[in-house]
């Protein structure tokens, strides 16, 4: 089973709202990732968690706050977003971060900031 | 030179055609390579992994040329359902660096 689940599928939020995106995998993977994808562009890496510790933050604005409560769960907390943050947010997981193995993506959350 | 380069296309082919995409990468230390397909407004799905010289899965063949630093994806007997964007992804094998995505090649198969 190579399933990564994400909730919600769609989210519309105002610029003053606080919301959270959730991601879950039960493949025993120890690396989890958040990506942002705009239309007709490749996914853009935001954060990498390895063994529940933040390994990479690609200079993401602080209005995005990741959290890894345990090895199966990854959250992305959103606060005071801008309309240009509207995008598809993808979660992915892989066996380990250091080995550069395949990543498996969830279906994504399509976020619209109004 | 960009880290991972792909011809964006679009490639427009009839059903049954054979089509090939190339992808070049700049880091000679790169160890592993992947092809993902992405349908419109969906997530990328892993199509093939390449760890040595190549890989074959049914109508799909991926080949790696380390000397020239390119990976190719060959699709034989194209189906309408093959229409998608194909992303070339490279593991640069550098500490602190995650997978690098190409910008994708768009394929449209018509009847």
JSON list of C-alpha atoms in Angstrom, two decimals:
[
{"chain": "A", "resi": 1, "resn": "UNK", "atom": "CA", "xyz": [0.00, 0.00, 0.00]},
{"chain": "A", "resi": 2, "resn": "UNK", "atom": "CA", "xyz": [1.54, 3.26, -1.12]},
{"chain": "A", "resi": 3, "resn": "UNK", "atom": "CA", "xyz": [-1.17, 5.57, 0.11]},
{"chain": "A", "resi": 4, "resn": "UNK", "atom": "CA", "xyz": [-0.71, 9.05, 1.52]},
{"chain": "A", "resi": 5, "resn": "UNK", "atom": "CA", "xyz": [-3.91, 10.79, 2.58]},
{"chain": "A", "resi": 6, "resn": "UNK", "atom": "CA", "xyz": [-4.51, 14.51, 2.91]},
{"chain": "A", "resi": 7, "resn": "UNK", "atom": "CA", "xyz": [-7.35, 16.54, 4.33]},
{"chain": "A", "resi": 8, "resn": "UNK", "atom": "CA", "xyz": [-9.12, 18.66, 3.41]},
{"chain": "A", "resi": 9, "resn": "UNK", "atom": "CA", "xyz": [-9.29, 18.25, -0.38]},
{"chain": "A", "resi": 10, "resn": "UNK", "atom": "CA", "xyz": [-10.27, 21.89, -0.85]},
{"chain": "A", "resi": 11, "resn": "UNK", "atom": "CA", "xyz": [-9.91, 24.88, 1.45]},
{"chain": "A", "resi": 12, "resn": "UNK", "atom": "CA", "xyz": [-10.98, 28.48, 1.03]},
{"chain": "A", "resi": 13, "resn": "UNK", "atom": "CA", "xyz": [-9.72, 30.88, 3.66]},
{"chain": "A", "resi": 14, "resn": "UNK", "atom": "CA", "xyz": [-9.53, 34.58, 4.25]},
{"chain": "A", "resi": 15, "resn": "UNK", "atom": "CA", "xyz": [-6.30, 36.41, 4.89]},
{"chain": "A", "resi": 16, "resn": "UNK", "atom": "CA", "xyz": [-6.99, 36.65, 8.63]},
{"chain": "A", "resi": 17, "resn": "UNK", "atom": "CA", "xyz": [-7.98, 33.01, 9.14]},
{"chain": "A", "resi": 18, "resn": "UNK", "atom": "CA", "xyz": [-6.00, 30.24, 10.78]},
{"chain": "A", "resi": 19, "resn": "UNK", "atom": "CA", "xyz": [-6.33, 26.78, 9.29]},
{"chain": "A", "resi": 20, "resn": "UNK", "atom": "CA", "xyz": [-4.38, 23.52, 9.19]},
{"chain": "A", "resi": 21, "resn": "UNK", "atom": "CA", "xyz": [-3.66, 20.97, 6.50]},
{"chain": "A", "resi": 22, "resn": "UNK", "atom": "CA", "xyz": [-3.23, 17.35, 7.54]},
{"chain": "A", "resi": 23, "resn": "UNK", "atom": "CA", "xyz": [-1.29, 14.47, 6.01]},
{"chain": "A", "resi": 24, "resn": "UNK", "atom": "CA", "xyz": [-1.06, 10.83, 7.06]},
{"chain": "A", "resi": 25, "resn": "UNK", "atom": "CA", "xyz": [0.85, 7.79, 5.85]},
{"chain": "A", "resi": 26, "resn": "UNK", "atom": "CA", "xyz": [0.96, 4.24, 7.19]},
{"chain": "A", "resi": 27, "resn": "UNK", "atom": "CA", "xyz": [3.84, 2.89, 5.11]},
{"chain": "A", "resi": 28, "resn": "UNK", "atom": "CA", "xyz": [6.36, 3.16, 7.93]},
{"chain": "A", "resi": 29, "resn": "UNK", "atom": "CA", "xyz": [8.17, 5.92, 6.07]},
{"chain": "A", "resi": 30, "resn": "UNK", "atom": "CA", "xyz": [10.48, 8.08, 8.16]},
{"chain": "A", "resi": 31, "resn": "UNK", "atom": "CA", "xyz": [10.64, 11.10, 5.85]},
{"chain": "A", "resi": 32, "resn": "UNK", "atom": "CA", "xyz": [7.73, 13.40, 5.06]},
{"chain": "A", "resi": 33, "resn": "UNK", "atom": "CA", "xyz": [7.57, 16.46, 2.85]},
{"chain": "A", "resi": 34, "resn": "UNK", "atom": "CA", "xyz": [5.42, 19.48, 2.10]},
{"chain": "A", "resi": 35, "resn": "UNK", "atom": "CA", "xyz": [5.37, 20.88, -1.44]},
{"chain": "A", "resi": 36, "resn": "UNK", "atom": "CA", "xyz": [3.57, 23.81, -3.00]},
{"chain": "A", "resi": 37, "resn": "UNK", "atom": "CA", "xyz": [2.53, 23.60, -6.64]},
{"chain": "A", "resi": 38, "resn": "UNK", "atom": "CA", "xyz": [1.25, 26.38, -8.85]},
{"chain": "A", "resi": 39, "resn": "UNK", "atom": "CA", "xyz": [-0.49, 25.71, -12.16]},
{"chain": "A", "resi": 40, "resn": "UNK", "atom": "CA", "xyz": [1.80, 24.48, -14.95]},
{"chain": "A", "resi": 41, "resn": "UNK", "atom": "CA", "xyz": [4.83, 24.44, -12.62]},
{"chain": "A", "resi": 42, "resn": "UNK", "atom": "CA", "xyz": [6.60, 21.51, -10.93]},
{"chain": "A", "resi": 43, "resn": "UNK", "atom": "CA", "xyz": [6.16, 20.94, -7.18]},
{"chain": "A", "resi": 44, "resn": "UNK", "atom": "CA", "xyz": [8.28, 23.30, -5.09]},
{"chain": "A", "resi": 45, "resn": "UNK", "atom": "CA", "xyz": [9.73, 21.88, -1.87]},
{"chain": "A", "resi": 46, "resn": "UNK", "atom": "CA", "xyz": [8.77, 23.68, 1.34]},
{"chain": "A", "resi": 47, "resn": "UNK", "atom": "CA", "xyz": [9.75, 21.45, 4.27]},
{"chain": "A", "resi": 48, "resn": "UNK", "atom": "CA", "xyz": [11.34, 18.06, 4.95]},
{"chain": "A", "resi": 49, "resn": "UNK", "atom": "CA", "xyz": [10.90, 16.08, 8.14]},
{"chain": "A", "resi": 50, "resn": "UNK", "atom": "CA", "xyz": [13.22, 13.16, 8.83]},
{"chain": "A", "resi": 51, "resn": "UNK", "atom": "CA", "xyz": [12.52, 10.98, 11.86]},
{"chain": "A", "resi": 52, "resn": "UNK", "atom": "CA", "xyz": [10.05, 13.60, 13.08]},
{"chain": "A", "resi": 53, "resn": "UNK", "atom": "CA", "xyz": [12.66, 16.37, 13.06]},
{"chain": "A", "resi": 54, "resn": "UNK", "atom": "CA", "xyz": [12.66, 19.30, 10.66]},
{"chain": "A", "resi": 55, "resn": "UNK", "atom": "CA", "xyz": [15.58, 18.76, 8.27]},
{"chain": "A", "resi": 56, "resn": "UNK", "atom": "CA", "xyz": [14.92, 21.32, 5.56]},
{"chain": "A", "resi": 57, "resn": "UNK", "atom": "CA", "xyz": [13.03, 24.60, 5.53]},
{"chain": "A", "resi": 58, "resn": "UNK", "atom": "CA", "xyz": [13.34, 26.11, 2.08]},
{"chain": "A", "resi": 59, "resn": "UNK", "atom": "CA", "xyz": [13.14, 29.70, 3.37]},
{"chain": "A", "resi": 60, "resn": "UNK", "atom": "CA", "xyz": [9.38, 29.44, 3.67]},
{"chain": "A", "resi": 61, "resn": "UNK", "atom": "CA", "xyz": [7.60, 32.47, 5.20]},
{"chain": "A", "resi": 62, "resn": "UNK", "atom": "CA", "xyz": [6.64, 32.06, 8.85]},
{"chain": "A", "resi": 63, "resn": "UNK", "atom": "CA", "xyz": [2.94, 32.25, 7.99]},
{"chain": "A", "resi": 64, "resn": "UNK", "atom": "CA", "xyz": [3.43, 28.55, 7.12]},
{"chain": "A", "resi": 65, "resn": "UNK", "atom": "CA", "xyz": [4.26, 26.46, 10.20]},
{"chain": "A", "resi": 66, "resn": "UNK", "atom": "CA", "xyz": [4.88, 22.71, 9.87]},
{"chain": "A", "resi": 67, "resn": "UNK", "atom": "CA", "xyz": [4.44, 20.17, 12.63]},
{"chain": "A", "resi": 68, "resn": "UNK", "atom": "CA", "xyz": [5.18, 16.46, 12.81]},
{"chain": "A", "resi": 69, "resn": "UNK", "atom": "CA", "xyz": [3.34, 15.02, 15.83]},
{"chain": "A", "resi": 70, "resn": "UNK", "atom": "CA", "xyz": [4.51, 11.47, 15.10]},
{"chain": "A", "resi": 71, "resn": "UNK", "atom": "CA", "xyz": [6.05, 9.40, 12.35]},
{"chain": "A", "resi": 72, "resn": "UNK", "atom": "CA", "xyz": [2.74, 8.96, 10.52]},
{"chain": "A", "resi": 73, "resn": "UNK", "atom": "CA", "xyz": [1.36, 12.48, 10.69]},
{"chain": "A", "resi": 74, "resn": "UNK", "atom": "CA", "xyz": [2.36, 15.81, 9.21]},
{"chain": "A", "resi": 75, "resn": "UNK", "atom": "CA", "xyz": [0.51, 19.08, 9.63]},
{"chain": "A", "resi": 76, "resn": "UNK", "atom": "CA", "xyz": [0.88, 22.46, 7.99]},
{"chain": "A", "resi": 77, "resn": "UNK", "atom": "CA", "xyz": [-0.54, 25.35, 10.00]},
{"chain": "A", "resi": 78, "resn": "UNK", "atom": "CA", "xyz": [-1.57, 28.39, 8.02]},
{"chain": "A", "resi": 79, "resn": "UNK", "atom": "CA", "xyz": [-2.01, 31.91, 9.35]},
{"chain": "A", "resi": 80, "resn": "UNK", "atom": "CA", "xyz": [-2.37, 35.32, 7.71]},
{"chain": "A", "resi": 81, "resn": "UNK", "atom": "CA", "xyz": [-1.87, 33.98, 4.21]},
{"chain": "A", "resi": 82, "resn": "UNK", "atom": "CA", "xyz": [-1.76, 36.10, 1.08]},
{"chain": "A", "resi": 83, "resn": "UNK", "atom": "CA", "xyz": [-3.74, 35.55, -2.15]},
{"chain": "A", "resi": 84, "resn": "UNK", "atom": "CA", "xyz": [-0.49, 34.52, -3.89]},
{"chain": "A", "resi": 85, "resn": "UNK", "atom": "CA", "xyz": [-0.32, 31.55, -1.49]},
{"chain": "A", "resi": 86, "resn": "UNK", "atom": "CA", "xyz": [-3.26, 29.99, -3.35]},
{"chain": "A", "resi": 87, "resn": "UNK", "atom": "CA", "xyz": [-1.93, 26.72, -4.79]},
{"chain": "A", "resi": 88, "resn": "UNK", "atom": "CA", "xyz": [-2.08, 22.94, -4.55]},
{"chain": "A", "resi": 89, "resn": "UNK", "atom": "CA", "xyz": [-0.32, 21.79, -1.37]},
{"chain": "A", "resi": 90, "resn": "UNK", "atom": "CA", "xyz": [1.11, 18.31, -1.66]},
{"chain": "A", "resi": 91, "resn": "UNK", "atom": "CA", "xyz": [2.35, 16.04, 1.07]},
{"chain": "A", "resi": 92, "resn": "UNK", "atom": "CA", "xyz": [4.76, 13.22, 0.25]},
{"chain": "A", "resi": 93, "resn": "UNK", "atom": "CA", "xyz": [6.62, 10.52, 2.12]},
{"chain": "A", "resi": 94, "resn": "UNK", "atom": "CA", "xyz": [9.61, 8.27, 1.48]},
{"chain": "A", "resi": 95, "resn": "UNK", "atom": "CA", "xyz": [11.38, 5.47, 3.33]},
{"chain": "A", "resi": 96, "resn": "UNK", "atom": "CA", "xyz": [14.17, 7.74, 4.47]},
{"chain": "A", "resi": 97, "resn": "UNK", "atom": "CA", "xyz": [15.33, 11.20, 3.50]},
{"chain": "A", "resi": 98, "resn": "UNK", "atom": "CA", "xyz": [19.05, 10.48, 3.24]},
{"chain": "A", "resi": 99, "resn": "UNK", "atom": "CA", "xyz": [18.81, 7.67, 0.70]},
{"chain": "A", "resi": 100, "resn": "UNK", "atom": "CA", "xyz": [16.98, 9.67, -1.98]},
{"chain": "A", "resi": 101, "resn": "UNK", "atom": "CA", "xyz": [14.42, 6.97, -2.63]},
{"chain": "A", "resi": 102, "resn": "UNK", "atom": "CA", "xyz": [11.02, 7.35, -4.27]},
{"chain": "A", "resi": 103, "resn": "UNK", "atom": "CA", "xyz": [8.55, 9.78, -2.80]},
{"chain": "A", "resi": 104, "resn": "UNK", "atom": "CA", "xyz": [4.84, 9.00, -2.75]},
{"chain": "A", "resi": 105, "resn": "UNK", "atom": "CA", "xyz": [2.45, 11.89, -2.95]},
{"chain": "A", "resi": 106, "resn": "UNK", "atom": "CA", "xyz": [-0.94, 12.47, -1.40]},
{"chain": "A", "resi": 107, "resn": "UNK", "atom": "CA", "xyz": [-3.81, 13.86, -3.48]},
{"chain": "A", "resi": 108, "resn": "UNK", "atom": "CA", "xyz": [-3.15, 17.38, -2.25]},
{"chain": "A", "resi": 109, "resn": "UNK", "atom": "CA", "xyz": [-5.17, 20.20, -0.74]},
{"chain": "A", "resi": 110, "resn": "UNK", "atom": "CA", "xyz": [-6.27, 22.88, -3.18]},
{"chain": "A", "resi": 111, "resn": "UNK", "atom": "CA", "xyz": [-6.04, 26.12, -1.23]},
{"chain": "A", "resi": 112, "resn": "UNK", "atom": "CA", "xyz": [-7.66, 29.38, -2.22]},
{"chain": "A", "resi": 113, "resn": "UNK", "atom": "CA", "xyz": [-6.87, 32.52, -0.20]},
{"chain": "A", "resi": 114, "resn": "UNK", "atom": "CA", "xyz": [-9.41, 35.30, -0.61]},
{"chain": "B", "resi": 1, "resn": "UNK", "atom": "CA", "xyz": [23.01, 24.87, -16.96]},
{"chain": "B", "resi": 2, "resn": "UNK", "atom": "CA", "xyz": [19.75, 24.15, -15.15]},
{"chain": "B", "resi": 3, "resn": "UNK", "atom": "CA", "xyz": [19.85, 21.26, -12.71]},
{"chain": "B", "resi": 4, "resn": "UNK", "atom": "CA", "xyz": [17.19, 19.16, -14.44]},
{"chain": "B", "resi": 5, "resn": "UNK", "atom": "CA", "xyz": [16.02, 20.10, -17.93]},
{"chain": "B", "resi": 6, "resn": "UNK", "atom": "CA", "xyz": [13.16, 18.72, -19.94]},
{"chain": "B", "resi": 7, "resn": "UNK", "atom": "CA", "xyz": [11.61, 19.69, -23.26]},
{"chain": "B", "resi": 8, "resn": "UNK", "atom": "CA", "xyz": [8.25, 21.14, -22.16]},
{"chain": "B", "resi": 9, "resn": "UNK", "atom": "CA", "xyz": [6.48, 20.03, -25.34]},
{"chain": "B", "resi": 10, "resn": "UNK", "atom": "CA", "xyz": [3.66, 19.64, -25.91]},
{"chain": "B", "resi": 11, "resn": "UNK", "atom": "CA", "xyz": [4.17, 16.38, -27.71]},
{"chain": "B", "resi": 12, "resn": "UNK", "atom": "CA", "xyz": [1.06, 15.65, -29.78]},
{"chain": "B", "resi": 13, "resn": "UNK", "atom": "CA", "xyz": [0.94, 12.06, -31.04]},
{"chain": "B", "resi": 14, "resn": "UNK", "atom": "CA", "xyz": [-1.72, 9.70, -32.43]},
{"chain": "B", "resi": 15, "resn": "UNK", "atom": "CA", "xyz": [-2.79, 6.57, -30.61]},
{"chain": "B", "resi": 16, "resn": "UNK", "atom": "CA", "xyz": [-0.37, 3.73, -31.18]},
{"chain": "B", "resi": 17, "resn": "UNK", "atom": "CA", "xyz": [2.64, 5.97, -31.71]},
{"chain": "B", "resi": 18, "resn": "UNK", "atom": "CA", "xyz": [5.96, 5.60, -29.96]},
{"chain": "B", "resi": 19, "resn": "UNK", "atom": "CA", "xyz": [7.19, 8.72, -28.19]},
{"chain": "B", "resi": 20, "resn": "UNK", "atom": "CA", "xyz": [10.37, 9.47, -26.29]},
{"chain": "B", "resi": 21, "resn": "UNK", "atom": "CA", "xyz": [11.21, 12.18, -23.79]},
{"chain": "B", "resi": 22, "resn": "UNK", "atom": "CA", "xyz": [14.68, 13.18, -22.73]},
{"chain": "B", "resi": 23, "resn": "UNK", "atom": "CA", "xyz": [15.81, 14.74, -19.50]},
{"chain": "B", "resi": 24, "resn": "UNK", "atom": "CA", "xyz": [19.30, 16.09, -18.77]},
{"chain": "B", "resi": 25, "resn": "UNK", "atom": "CA", "xyz": [20.80, 16.68, -15.34]},
{"chain": "B", "resi": 26, "resn": "UNK", "atom": "CA", "xyz": [23.77, 18.77, -14.30]},
{"chain": "B", "resi": 27, "resn": "UNK", "atom": "CA", "xyz": [25.11, 16.98, -11.21]},
{"chain": "B", "resi": 28, "resn": "UNK", "atom": "CA", "xyz": [27.28, 14.04, -12.22]},
{"chain": "B", "resi": 29, "resn": "UNK", "atom": "CA", "xyz": [27.08, 12.63, -8.66]},
{"chain": "B", "resi": 30, "resn": "UNK", "atom": "CA", "xyz": [23.33, 12.03, -9.01]},
{"chain": "B", "resi": 31, "resn": "UNK", "atom": "CA", "xyz": [22.49, 8.48, -8.05]},
{"chain": "B", "resi": 32, "resn": "UNK", "atom": "CA", "xyz": [18.84, 7.78, -8.64]},
{"chain": "B", "resi": 33, "resn": "UNK", "atom": "CA", "xyz": [16.25, 9.00, -11.07]},
{"chain": "B", "resi": 34, "resn": "UNK", "atom": "CA", "xyz": [12.49, 8.86, -11.33]},
{"chain": "B", "resi": 35, "resn": "UNK", "atom": "CA", "xyz": [9.74, 9.49, -13.82]},
{"chain": "B", "resi": 36, "resn": "UNK", "atom": "CA", "xyz": [6.41, 10.66, -12.44]},
{"chain": "B", "resi": 37, "resn": "UNK", "atom": "CA", "xyz": [3.24, 11.33, -14.39]},
{"chain": "B", "resi": 38, "resn": "UNK", "atom": "CA", "xyz": [0.87, 14.06, -13.34]},
{"chain": "B", "resi": 39, "resn": "UNK", "atom": "CA", "xyz": [-2.65, 14.47, -14.61]},
{"chain": "B", "resi": 40, "resn": "UNK", "atom": "CA", "xyz": [-4.28, 17.88, -14.63]},
{"chain": "B", "resi": 41, "resn": "UNK", "atom": "CA", "xyz": [-5.09, 19.04, -11.09]},
{"chain": "B", "resi": 42, "resn": "UNK", "atom": "CA", "xyz": [-3.91, 15.74, -9.59]},
{"chain": "B", "resi": 43, "resn": "UNK", "atom": "CA", "xyz": [-0.85, 14.67, -7.64]},
{"chain": "B", "resi": 44, "resn": "UNK", "atom": "CA", "xyz": [2.32, 13.29, -9.26]},
{"chain": "B", "resi": 45, "resn": "UNK", "atom": "CA", "xyz": [2.27, 9.50, -9.40]},
{"chain": "B", "resi": 46, "resn": "UNK", "atom": "CA", "xyz": [5.46, 7.45, -9.58]},
{"chain": "B", "resi": 47, "resn": "UNK", "atom": "CA", "xyz": [5.83, 5.81, -12.99]},
{"chain": "B", "resi": 48, "resn": "UNK", "atom": "CA", "xyz": [9.36, 4.39, -12.90]},
{"chain": "B", "resi": 49, "resn": "UNK", "atom": "CA", "xyz": [12.49, 4.41, -10.76]},
{"chain": "B", "resi": 50, "resn": "UNK", "atom": "CA", "xyz": [15.95, 4.13, -12.35]},
{"chain": "B", "resi": 51, "resn": "UNK", "atom": "CA", "xyz": [18.87, 3.12, -10.16]},
{"chain": "B", "resi": 52, "resn": "UNK", "atom": "CA", "xyz": [21.19, 1.52, -12.74]},
{"chain": "B", "resi": 53, "resn": "UNK", "atom": "CA", "xyz": [21.18, 1.62, -16.51]},
{"chain": "B", "resi": 54, "resn": "UNK", "atom": "CA", "xyz": [17.46, 1.40, -17.08]},
{"chain": "B", "resi": 55, "resn": "UNK", "atom": "CA", "xyz": [14.11, -0.07, -16.29]},
{"chain": "B", "resi": 56, "resn": "UNK", "atom": "CA", "xyz": [11.20, -1.46, -18.26]},
{"chain": "B", "resi": 57, "resn": "UNK", "atom": "CA", "xyz": [7.57, -1.86, -17.28]},
{"chain": "B", "resi": 58, "resn": "UNK", "atom": "CA", "xyz": [5.19, -2.93, -20.02]},
{"chain": "B", "resi": 59, "resn": "UNK", "atom": "CA", "xyz": [4.98, -0.19, -22.65]},
{"chain": "B", "resi": 60, "resn": "UNK", "atom": "CA", "xyz": [7.32, 2.09, -20.70]},
{"chain": "B", "resi": 61, "resn": "UNK", "atom": "CA", "xyz": [11.11, 1.98, -20.83]},
{"chain": "B", "resi": 62, "resn": "UNK", "atom": "CA", "xyz": [13.48, 4.30, -19.01]},
{"chain": "B", "resi": 63, "resn": "UNK", "atom": "CA", "xyz": [17.16, 4.46, -19.91]},
{"chain": "B", "resi": 64, "resn": "UNK", "atom": "CA", "xyz": [20.00, 6.18, -18.12]},
{"chain": "B", "resi": 65, "resn": "UNK", "atom": "CA", "xyz": [23.15, 7.45, -19.80]},
{"chain": "B", "resi": 66, "resn": "UNK", "atom": "CA", "xyz": [25.51, 8.54, -17.03]},
{"chain": "B", "resi": 67, "resn": "UNK", "atom": "CA", "xyz": [28.28, 9.60, -19.41]},
{"chain": "B", "resi": 68, "resn": "UNK", "atom": "CA", "xyz": [26.03, 12.09, -21.15]},
{"chain": "B", "resi": 69, "resn": "UNK", "atom": "CA", "xyz": [23.96, 12.79, -18.02]},
{"chain": "B", "resi": 70, "resn": "UNK", "atom": "CA", "xyz": [20.53, 12.15, -19.45]},
{"chain": "B", "resi": 71, "resn": "UNK", "atom": "CA", "xyz": [17.58, 9.91, -18.78]},
{"chain": "B", "resi": 72, "resn": "UNK", "atom": "CA", "xyz": [14.98, 9.01, -21.37]},
{"chain": "B", "resi": 73, "resn": "UNK", "atom": "CA", "xyz": [11.44, 7.69, -21.17]},
{"chain": "B", "resi": 74, "resn": "UNK", "atom": "CA", "xyz": [10.06, 5.72, -24.09]},
{"chain": "B", "resi": 75, "resn": "UNK", "atom": "CA", "xyz": [6.35, 5.05, -24.39]},
{"chain": "B", "resi": 76, "resn": "UNK", "atom": "CA", "xyz": [5.31, 2.46, -26.95]},
{"chain": "B", "resi": 77, "resn": "UNK", "atom": "CA", "xyz": [1.81, 1.98, -28.40]},
{"chain": "B", "resi": 78, "resn": "UNK", "atom": "CA", "xyz": [0.53, 5.23, -26.88]},
{"chain": "B", "resi": 79, "resn": "UNK", "atom": "CA", "xyz": [-2.97, 5.21, -25.38]},
{"chain": "B", "resi": 80, "resn": "UNK", "atom": "CA", "xyz": [-5.34, 8.13, -24.92]},
{"chain": "B", "resi": 81, "resn": "UNK", "atom": "CA", "xyz": [-4.91, 7.60, -21.18]},
{"chain": "B", "resi": 82, "resn": "UNK", "atom": "CA", "xyz": [-1.18, 8.33, -21.46]},
{"chain": "B", "resi": 83, "resn": "UNK", "atom": "CA", "xyz": [-2.00, 12.02, -21.96]},
{"chain": "B", "resi": 84, "resn": "UNK", "atom": "CA", "xyz": [-0.43, 13.76, -18.97]},
{"chain": "B", "resi": 85, "resn": "UNK", "atom": "CA", "xyz": [2.61, 15.73, -17.87]},
{"chain": "B", "resi": 86, "resn": "UNK", "atom": "CA", "xyz": [5.72, 13.64, -17.26]},
{"chain": "B", "resi": 87, "resn": "UNK", "atom": "CA", "xyz": [8.11, 14.89, -14.59]},
{"chain": "B", "resi": 88, "resn": "UNK", "atom": "CA", "xyz": [11.76, 13.90, -14.55]},
{"chain": "B", "resi": 89, "resn": "UNK", "atom": "CA", "xyz": [13.08, 13.82, -10.97]},
{"chain": "B", "resi": 90, "resn": "UNK", "atom": "CA", "xyz": [16.71, 13.44, -9.89]},
{"chain": "B", "resi": 91, "resn": "UNK", "atom": "CA", "xyz": [18.34, 12.62, -6.56]},
{"chain": "B", "resi": 92, "resn": "UNK", "atom": "CA", "xyz": [21.46, 14.83, -6.60]},
{"chain": "B", "resi": 93, "resn": "UNK", "atom": "CA", "xyz": [23.08, 12.80, -3.82]},
{"chain": "B", "resi": 94, "resn": "UNK", "atom": "CA", "xyz": [24.10, 15.93, -1.92]},
{"chain": "B", "resi": 95, "resn": "UNK", "atom": "CA", "xyz": [23.69, 16.33, 1.82]},
{"chain": "B", "resi": 96, "resn": "UNK", "atom": "CA", "xyz": [20.86, 18.69, 2.63]},
{"chain": "B", "resi": 97, "resn": "UNK", "atom": "CA", "xyz": [19.40, 18.54, -0.86]},
{"chain": "B", "resi": 98, "resn": "UNK", "atom": "CA", "xyz": [16.14, 16.78, -1.63]},
{"chain": "B", "resi": 99, "resn": "UNK", "atom": "CA", "xyz": [14.91, 15.49, -4.99]},
{"chain": "B", "resi": 100, "resn": "UNK", "atom": "CA", "xyz": [15.09, 17.96, -7.89]},
{"chain": "B", "resi": 101, "resn": "UNK", "atom": "CA", "xyz": [12.12, 18.18, -10.24]},
{"chain": "B", "resi": 102, "resn": "UNK", "atom": "CA", "xyz": [12.22, 19.04, -13.90]},
{"chain": "B", "resi": 103, "resn": "UNK", "atom": "CA", "xyz": [9.49, 21.32, -15.22]},
{"chain": "B", "resi": 104, "resn": "UNK", "atom": "CA", "xyz": [7.72, 18.47, -16.96]},
{"chain": "B", "resi": 105, "resn": "UNK", "atom": "CA", "xyz": [6.91, 17.40, -20.52]},
{"chain": "B", "resi": 106, "resn": "UNK", "atom": "CA", "xyz": [3.31, 17.47, -21.68]},
{"chain": "B", "resi": 107, "resn": "UNK", "atom": "CA", "xyz": [2.03, 14.61, -23.80]},
{"chain": "B", "resi": 108, "resn": "UNK", "atom": "CA", "xyz": [-1.26, 14.66, -25.66]},
{"chain": "B", "resi": 109, "resn": "UNK", "atom": "CA", "xyz": [-2.39, 11.44, -27.36]},
{"chain": "B", "resi": 110, "resn": "UNK", "atom": "CA", "xyz": [-5.24, 11.78, -29.83]},
{"chain": "B", "resi": 111, "resn": "UNK", "atom": "CA", "xyz": [-7.48, 9.27, -31.60]}
]
